Amino acid sequence: MTASIGAVVPRPPLPAGVVPQLVLAVLCAGYATGAALGWGSSRVALIMGDFGLSAAAFAAAFSCLHYARIRQGRFRPAWLMFGVSSAMAGIGNGIWGWYEVVLQRPLPEASVADFFFLLFAPPAVIGLLVLARRPVSRAGWICLGLDTWLIGGSLLTISWTLALAHAAGDDESVPRVALSLAYPLLDIVLVSMVLALHFRRTAAGRSAINTAIGALVLTVLCDALFTSPLLQEQYRSGQLLDAGWFAGSVLLAYAPWVGRAEEAEEAEERGQKERGRPIAGHIGALAPYLAAGVCTLGILYNLLDGRSVDRVVLMTACTVVLALVVRQAIMLLDNISLTQELAQKENHFRSLVQGSSDVIMIAAPSGVLRYVSPAAQGVYGTDPEELVGCELAGLIHPDDLGRVLHEVRRFLSAPPGGARSIRIECRFRAGRGRRGGRAGGEGGYGEDGWLNVESTVNRHHNGLIFNSRDVTERVRLQAQLQHSASHDALTDLPNRALFTERVGHALGGRRAGDANAAVLFIDLDGFKAVNDTVGHAAGDELLIQAGRRLQESIRSGDSAARLGGDEFAVLLVGGAAGENRSDGAGRERRTREVADRLRVRLSEPYTAGGVEVRVAASIGVAFAEPGSTPAELMRNADLAMYRAKQAGKARVELYAPQMQAEVVRRIEMANRLRSALDDGQFTLVHQPVVELSSGRLAALSAQPRWRSAQGIVHTPAEFMQGPPDTGGRGSGQDRARTAELARWLLEATVEQAAERYEAGMGIPVTVRMSAARLTDRSMSPQLVEALLVRHGLPPGALTVEVADSDTRVGMDELERRLVALRRLGVRIALDGFGSGHAAIAALRRLPVDVLKLDRGLVDGLAESPRLRAIAAGMIGIAGELGLDSTAEGVDLPEQAEVLRALGCRHAQGMAYCEPLEEERVRDALALGAFALPEEDASAIALT
């Protein structure tokens, strides 16, 4: 059980550096104990007192020199000097032991050992200079030298008064006196440097430097005791005084490595040392005055003792006082310079704060503002003095206050080593001289009386300092950009992306089985004609009015959007689409009523471009079903709208599942058609165009046929119906398919016509193309010219029949294309003439050679006098304009008789001949004419 607990709860490790410190303590204590007990014998005492100290000094030298060799850095020369200093002490103790232990005779008064002992201090002084923080100016170096002399002079005064004067006055030889004075004087220099540099040591490696200084102080203290006359006469090697030297050497050996042992505790020690620096700084400032006081006490001691003032004491005291005066003068000049520099920096920063466009505010821990910069007048419109003393919380918008307080509390509770600042954005109360933007709306503008402010917050003496700037315009610009990204630029209605997002929200918020959402797709019929006749600017004006009408006609909870071009959409939510799923008839009735109301409103006359124009609206409706996605719902509404346009436009259609099935069927047909083109399953047939007056074969009308692999023949009416996309226009794949088929039809027609011309059966041929294909980039006049040249067909033998007048096709571009074909010599025929006003507009602008009467006009010609009158008018127009007239769909003999009587020149249809393949075409050309219908009522069958 104990083992398992120990494994789960690990014992805390010993602090770093404890084990070496314990070893050092045991060594020093053991040496001190042995010295106090006399080591058991006089010989052992001599060995430990001489060679023991020498070994400890050499250990310190090895440790310092080894550390200096393996470590690179600023302090490396210091440890080299400390190593050299310890080596000098080790050599001196070794020579001392050589005399006492090996030679067994007393050390001479002036020996080689004294020379090495005296060399201990200079390297140590140099090492202390390396460890000190170097002054940055010449005055700093002078003050360092003066401080050293002040401390050294005071120590010299005391030492001379108490001991050195007696040593110098004894009747001894000059070498002995010089040697007696050299030891204490070098110790005084070393102690002076230690004390002067103690308050100037660098912050790096603080533990190692303190340990090294402690070792040198302990060594110097033992030297001072040794040089006193009382102890010098009674000193023997191995006594307790040697324990101090031993401990000094051991501490110096440990000093280089103590920094690595205490790196883990550096953060905690840094805080304690920061708290102790003010006291150390005060003691360092008082050190020169203490030195002067010590010199004064030395002079007073001589006077009170009844002796005359010693000249050495007097001269030393005078130089100390002089050094103190010089130091004070340097410090005074330095303080004046620092004061001036501080005043310049203060003025500089004050001008920066007062001239800054940002508002700087200092808040107490209670939240009361203590300082506000002058920029508040221009930014907030409030006098800074009025803000001082106010609570900051009272100036922040109530909706933002909770968030701001949370951010500030989290910032203040963070550890000091964390983030130094935070950035907060909130609304700040504006004064009378400044107001925010317009009242808030969908654009996200700020409320009146509030500014959007961004503040950088920093700690400041247990309070906070705010550096704030007005970002109201930036917030407004961001709101405008966001609004522009989600709204139509022309009508300001939501665009497709935002509308799709709202449809998704409506579907996501519905419960299972709920059907209270519907999407309406709206297309403006006849809008293209407005652009072509009145202009695009008028078209844009019409779209703006339509969007406004749409927005005004729906409820506040519903959404209207412009999807692009003349296409709009409406999202109905809630009761507008019915009560529930079980009331399907009521839902459809209510939604149809809304859609009809929108259709009628959008179909009312518009004033655009200074004229009154009219457009209609085709609307498709799709209802939300359980599991519907936004894409599916919008697709269904789009299909319903396309069905409304196919059914005659200006109507409302509800989505039915068979619409999607029809789309799938058309897509399958398109895929099969694409494969048929690749596999060569298309063929060309020609229907004769007959002269009504004589029955002569006047031309051929080329028509494509698709003979599938199963042997089924499809007419263009079957395979040219492609799947719709938005607005009923063909998809990209559908357009590519029809373009490829049109190119094949044109090339096959030209190629076969050229072959017939080469065989001596030259006859004009007509190829039927839609206006969209003629204006397509792939059907350029240059392509037609290249085909005619390549196959050698005269341009006059080709007639291009414009199959329809689609309002979505630009009339200007169509006119340019047809004019270019006419210049080549190609004839132009206008198909479907008489089917509507669009044909009249096309006749007015397009370069036409042939008018083809619409099949719908020909069907009831024999029964309806009205249609006969209309047909007569059309044929008369063609005659007046010098155009040829051709009737298509002439399937009955009586139709041919009426047309001939009305003056129509040509006809094609089953009354004369069905479409023929190439071999039968050549037979018909060899025959050259067909029997007139009144002579033979049945169509001629060619074999």
GROMACS .gro file of N, CA, C and O in nm, residues 422-489:
model
  272
  422ILE      N    1  -0.473   4.490  -2.382
  422ILE     CA    2  -0.585   4.429  -2.453
  422ILE      C    3  -0.650   4.537  -2.538
  422ILE      O    4  -0.630   4.657  -2.515
  423ARG      N    5  -0.729   4.493  -2.636
  423ARG     CA    6  -0.799   4.586  -2.724
  423ARG      C    7  -0.948   4.562  -2.710
  423ARG      O    8  -0.996   4.449  -2.724
  424ILE      N    9  -1.021   4.668  -2.682
  424ILE     CA   10  -1.165   4.661  -2.659
  424ILE      C   11  -1.233   4.760  -2.753
  424ILE      O   12  -1.187   4.874  -2.768
  425GLU      N   13  -1.344   4.716  -2.812
  425GLU     CA   14  -1.424   4.804  -2.897
  425GLU      C   15  -1.564   4.813  -2.838
  425GLU      O   16  -1.626   4.711  -2.808
  426CYS      N   17  -1.614   4.934  -2.820
  426CYS     CA   18  -1.745   4.955  -2.761
  426CYS      C   19  -1.800   5.088  -2.810
  426CYS      O   20  -1.732   5.164  -2.880
  427ARG      N   21  -1.923   5.117  -2.771
  427ARG     CA   22  -1.986   5.245  -2.803
  427ARG      C   23  -1.971   5.340  -2.685
  427ARG      O   24  -1.996   5.302  -2.570
  428PHE      N   25  -1.928   5.462  -2.714
  428PHE     CA   26  -1.896   5.561  -2.611
  428PHE      C   27  -1.989   5.682  -2.631
  428PHE      O   28  -2.016   5.722  -2.744
  429ARG      N   29  -2.031   5.737  -2.519
  429ARG     CA   30  -2.125   5.848  -2.525
  429ARG      C   31  -2.058   5.971  -2.587
  429ARG      O   32  -1.947   6.009  -2.549
  430ALA      N   33  -2.124   6.032  -2.685
  430ALA     CA   34  -2.074   6.153  -2.750
  430ALA      C   35  -2.136   6.275  -2.682
  430ALA      O   36  -2.249   6.271  -2.633
  431GLY      N   37  -2.060   6.382  -2.677
  431GLY     CA   38  -2.107   6.505  -2.614
  431GLY      C   39  -2.194   6.587  -2.707
  431GLY      O   40  -2.230   6.546  -2.817
  432ARG      N   41  -2.225   6.705  -2.662
  432ARG     CA   42  -2.312   6.793  -2.741
  432ARG      C   43  -2.245   6.836  -2.872
  432ARG      O   44  -2.313   6.864  -2.970
  433GLY      N   45  -2.113   6.842  -2.872
  433GLY     CA   46  -2.044   6.887  -2.992
  433GLY      C   47  -2.021   6.779  -3.093
  433GLY      O   48  -1.961   6.801  -3.197
  434ARG      N   49  -2.067   6.655  -3.064
  434ARG     CA   50  -2.041   6.544  -3.157
  434ARG      C   51  -2.155   6.444  -3.147
  434ARG      O   52  -2.201   6.413  -3.038
  435ARG      N   53  -2.200   6.394  -3.259
  435ARG     CA   54  -2.304   6.293  -3.260
  435ARG      C   55  -2.260   6.178  -3.350
  435ARG      O   56  -2.181   6.197  -3.442
  436GLY      N   57  -2.317   6.059  -3.321
  436GLY     CA   58  -2.285   5.942  -3.402
  436GLY      C   59  -2.359   5.947  -3.532
  436GLY      O   60  -2.411   6.049  -3.575
  437GLY      N   61  -2.371   5.834  -3.597
  437GLY     CA   62  -2.431   5.827  -3.730
  437GLY      C   63  -2.581   5.823  -3.722
  437GLY      O   64  -2.643   5.855  -3.622
  438ARG      N   65  -2.642   5.783  -3.833
  438ARG     CA   66  -2.786   5.773  -3.839
  438ARG      C   67  -2.833   5.666  -3.744
  438ARG      O   68  -2.755   5.584  -3.694
  439ALA      N   69  -2.961   5.667  -3.721
  439ALA     CA   70  -3.018   5.564  -3.634
  439ALA      C   71  -2.991   5.428  -3.692
  439ALA      O   72  -2.983   5.407  -3.812
  440GLY      N   73  -2.975   5.332  -3.600
  440GLY     CA   74  -2.938   5.198  -3.645
  440GLY      C   75  -3.040   5.138  -3.737
  440GLY      O   76  -3.158   5.162  -3.730
  441GLY      N   77  -2.994   5.057  -3.826
  441GLY     CA   78  -3.080   4.990  -3.921
  441GLY      C   79  -3.012   4.865  -3.970
  441GLY      O   80  -2.918   4.816  -3.911
  442GLU      N   81  -3.059   4.813  -4.083
  442GLU     CA   82  -2.998   4.692  -4.135
  442GLU      C   83  -2.856   4.715  -4.179
  442GLU      O   84  -2.774   4.626  -4.180
  443GLY      N   85  -2.824   4.840  -4.208
  443GLY     CA   86  -2.687   4.870  -4.246
  443GLY      C   87  -2.591   4.866  -4.129
  443GLY      O   88  -2.472   4.866  -4.147
  444GLY      N   89  -2.639   4.864  -4.002
  444GLY     CA   90  -2.553   4.852  -3.887
  444GLY      C   91  -2.493   4.981  -3.842
  444GLY      O   92  -2.392   4.983  -3.775
  445TYR      N   93  -2.550   5.099  -3.874
  445TYR     CA   94  -2.493   5.226  -3.833
  445TYR      C   95  -2.517   5.247  -3.685
  445TYR      O   96  -2.613   5.201  -3.626
  446GLY      N   97  -2.427   5.327  -3.623
  446GLY     CA   98  -2.437   5.353  -3.481
  446GLY      C   99  -2.558   5.436  -3.445
  446GLY      O  100  -2.614   5.509  -3.526
  447GLU      N  101  -2.602   5.428  -3.319
  447GLU     CA  102  -2.716   5.506  -3.274
  447GLU      C  103  -2.675   5.650  -3.255
  447GLU      O  104  -2.559   5.683  -3.229
  448ASP      N  105  -2.773   5.737  -3.262
  448ASP     CA  106  -2.749   5.879  -3.243
  448ASP      C  107  -2.703   5.904  -3.100
  448ASP      O  108  -2.765   5.859  -3.005
  449GLY      N  109  -2.594   5.979  -3.084
  449GLY     CA  110  -2.541   6.011  -2.952
  449GLY      C  111  -2.433   5.916  -2.906
  449GLY      O  112  -2.380   5.933  -2.795
  450TRP      N  113  -2.397   5.815  -2.985
  450TRP     CA  114  -2.294   5.718  -2.947
  450TRP      C  115  -2.191   5.707  -3.058
  450TRP      O  116  -2.223   5.711  -3.176
  451LEU      N  117  -2.067   5.690  -3.016
  451LEU     CA  118  -1.957   5.672  -3.109
  451LEU      C  119  -1.899   5.533  -3.091
  451LEU      O  120  -1.893   5.481  -2.978
  452ASN      N  121  -1.855   5.472  -3.199
  452ASN     CA  122  -1.782   5.346  -3.191
  452ASN      C  123  -1.635   5.378  -3.163
  452ASN      O  124  -1.570   5.448  -3.241
  453VAL      N  125  -1.585   5.328  -3.050
  453VAL     CA  126  -1.450   5.361  -3.003
  453VAL      C  127  -1.371   5.232  -2.985
  453VAL      O  128  -1.422   5.134  -2.930
  454GLU      N  129  -1.248   5.233  -3.030
  454GLU     CA  130  -1.156   5.122  -3.009
  454GLU      C  131  -1.048   5.168  -2.911
  454GLU      O  132  -0.984   5.272  -2.933
  455SER      N  133  -1.027   5.093  -2.804
  455SER     CA  134  -0.935   5.133  -2.697
  455SER      C  135  -0.831   5.024  -2.674
  455SER      O  136  -0.863   4.905  -2.672
  456THR      N  137  -0.706   5.068  -2.656
  456THR     CA  138  -0.598   4.981  -2.611
  456THR      C  139  -0.578   5.006  -2.462
  456THR      O  140  -0.553   5.119  -2.420
  457VAL      N  141  -0.592   4.901  -2.380
  457VAL     CA  142  -0.592   4.914  -2.236
  457VAL      C  143  -0.462   4.857  -2.180
  457VAL      O  144  -0.422   4.745  -2.216
  458ASN      N  145  -0.395   4.934  -2.092
  458ASN     CA  146  -0.273   4.893  -2.024
  458ASN      C  147  -0.288   4.919  -1.875
  458ASN      O  148  -0.368   5.002  -1.832
  459ARG      N  149  -0.208   4.847  -1.795
  459ARG     CA  150  -0.205   4.870  -1.651
  459ARG      C  151  -0.131   5.001  -1.620
  459ARG      O  152  -0.037   5.036  -1.689
  460HIS      N  153  -0.176   5.068  -1.511
  460HIS     CA  154  -0.113   5.195  -1.475
  460HIS      C  155  -0.133   5.218  -1.325
  460HIS      O  156  -0.238   5.265  -1.281
  461HIS      N  157  -0.031   5.182  -1.243
  461HIS     CA  158  -0.034   5.204  -1.097
  461HIS      C  159  -0.165   5.154  -1.037
  461HIS      O  160  -0.243   5.230  -0.978
  462ASN      N  161  -0.189   5.024  -1.053
  462ASN     CA  162  -0.310   4.959  -1.000
  462ASN      C  163  -0.437   5.008  -1.068
  462ASN      O  164  -0.547   4.967  -1.030
  463GLY      N  165  -0.426   5.095  -1.165
  463GLY     CA  166  -0.541   5.141  -1.242
  463GLY      C  167  -0.525   5.100  -1.387
  463GLY      O  168  -0.455   5.004  -1.419
  464LEU      N  169  -0.590   5.174  -1.474
  464LEU     CA  170  -0.587   5.143  -1.616
  464LEU      C  171  -0.566   5.270  -1.696
  464LEU      O  172  -0.613   5.378  -1.656
  465ILE      N  173  -0.496   5.258  -1.808
  465ILE     CA  174  -0.479   5.368  -1.901
  465ILE      C  175  -0.540   5.325  -2.034
  465ILE      O  176  -0.512   5.216  -2.086
  466PHE      N  177  -0.629   5.409  -2.087
  466PHE     CA  178  -0.701   5.381  -2.211
  466PHE      C  179  -0.648   5.473  -2.321
  466PHE      O  180  -0.647   5.595  -2.305
  467ASN      N  181  -0.606   5.412  -2.431
  467ASN     CA  182  -0.567   5.486  -2.551
  467ASN      C  183  -0.676   5.461  -2.655
  467ASN      O  184  -0.681   5.354  -2.716
  468SER      N  185  -0.765   5.559  -2.673
  468SER     CA  186  -0.888   5.538  -2.750
  468SER      C  187  -0.888   5.620  -2.878
  468SER      O  188  -0.830   5.729  -2.883
  469ARG      N  189  -0.955   5.565  -2.978
  469ARG     CA  190  -0.969   5.634  -3.106
  469ARG      C  191  -1.110   5.608  -3.161
  469ARG      O  192  -1.170   5.504  -3.134
  470ASP      N  193  -1.158   5.706  -3.237
  470ASP     CA  194  -1.292   5.697  -3.295
  470ASP      C  195  -1.288   5.612  -3.422
  470ASP      O  196  -1.214   5.643  -3.515
  471VAL      N  197  -1.362   5.501  -3.423
  471VAL     CA  198  -1.366   5.412  -3.539
  471VAL      C  199  -1.509   5.404  -3.594
  471VAL      O  200  -1.545   5.304  -3.657
  472THR      N  201  -1.589   5.508  -3.569
  472THR     CA  202  -1.728   5.506  -3.615
  472THR      C  203  -1.735   5.493  -3.767
  472THR      O  204  -1.815   5.415  -3.821
  473GLU      N  205  -1.653   5.570  -3.839
  473GLU     CA  206  -1.656   5.563  -3.984
  473GLU      C  207  -1.613   5.426  -4.035
  473GLU      O  208  -1.668   5.375  -4.133
  474ARG      N  209  -1.516   5.365  -3.968
  474ARG     CA  210  -1.473   5.232  -4.008
  474ARG      C  211  -1.585   5.131  -3.986
  474ARG      O  212  -1.609   5.043  -4.071
  475VAL      N  213  -1.653   5.140  -3.873
  475VAL     CA  214  -1.765   5.049  -3.845
  475VAL      C  215  -1.875   5.068  -3.948
  475VAL      O  216  -1.935   4.972  -3.999
  476ARG      N  217  -1.903   5.195  -3.981
  476ARG     CA  218  -2.005   5.221  -4.082
  476ARG      C  219  -1.965   5.165  -4.217
  476ARG      O  220  -2.046   5.107  -4.290
  477LEU      N  221  -1.838   5.183  -4.253
  477LEU     CA  222  -1.790   5.132  -4.381
  477LEU      C  223  -1.799   4.979  -4.384
  477LEU      O  224  -1.839   4.921  -4.485
  478GLN      N  225  -1.762   4.913  -4.272
  478GLN     CA  226  -1.774   4.768  -4.268
  478GLN      C  227  -1.918   4.724  -4.282
  478GLN      O  228  -1.949   4.626  -4.352
  479ALA      N  229  -2.009   4.798  -4.215
  479ALA     CA  230  -2.151   4.765  -4.227
  479ALA      C  231  -2.200   4.784  -4.370
  479ALA      O  232  -2.278   4.704  -4.423
  480GLN      N  233  -2.153   4.892  -4.435
  480GLN     CA  234  -2.192   4.917  -4.573
  480GLN      C  235  -2.138   4.809  -4.666
  480GLN      O  236  -2.207   4.762  -4.757
  481LEU      N  237  -2.013   4.768  -4.644
  481LEU     CA  238  -1.956   4.662  -4.727
  481LEU      C  239  -2.031   4.531  -4.707
  481LEU      O  240  -2.057   4.458  -4.804
  482GLN      N  241  -2.065   4.501  -4.583
  482GLN     CA  242  -2.140   4.379  -4.556
  482GLN      C  243  -2.278   4.386  -4.620
  482GLN      O  244  -2.328   4.289  -4.677
  483HIS      N  245  -2.340   4.505  -4.612
  483HIS     CA  246  -2.471   4.523  -4.674
  483HIS      C  247  -2.461   4.509  -4.826
  483HIS      O  248  -2.546   4.445  -4.889
  484SER      N  249  -2.357   4.567  -4.885
  484SER     CA  250  -2.340   4.559  -5.030
  484SER      C  251  -2.314   4.416  -5.076
  484SER      O  252  -2.357   4.376  -5.184
  485ALA      N  253  -2.244   4.340  -4.992
  485ALA     CA  254  -2.214   4.201  -5.030
  485ALA      C  255  -2.337   4.112  -5.027
  485ALA      O  256  -2.339   4.008  -5.093
  486SER      N  257  -2.439   4.151  -4.953
  486SER     CA  258  -2.558   4.068  -4.939
  486SER      C  259  -2.682   4.130  -5.002
  486SER      O  260  -2.791   4.074  -4.988
  487HIS      N  261  -2.670   4.245  -5.071
  487HIS     CA  262  -2.785   4.311  -5.130
  487HIS      C  263  -2.754   4.350  -5.274
  487HIS      O  264  -2.638   4.372  -5.311
  488ASP      N  265  -2.859   4.358  -5.353
  488ASP     CA  266  -2.848   4.399  -5.492
  488ASP      C  267  -2.818   4.549  -5.499
  488ASP      O  268  -2.883   4.629  -5.433
  489ALA      N  269  -2.721   4.585  -5.580
  489ALA     CA  270  -2.679   4.725  -5.586
  489ALA      C  271  -2.784   4.815  -5.649
  489ALA      O  272  -2.793   4.933  -5.616
   0.00000   0.00000   0.00000
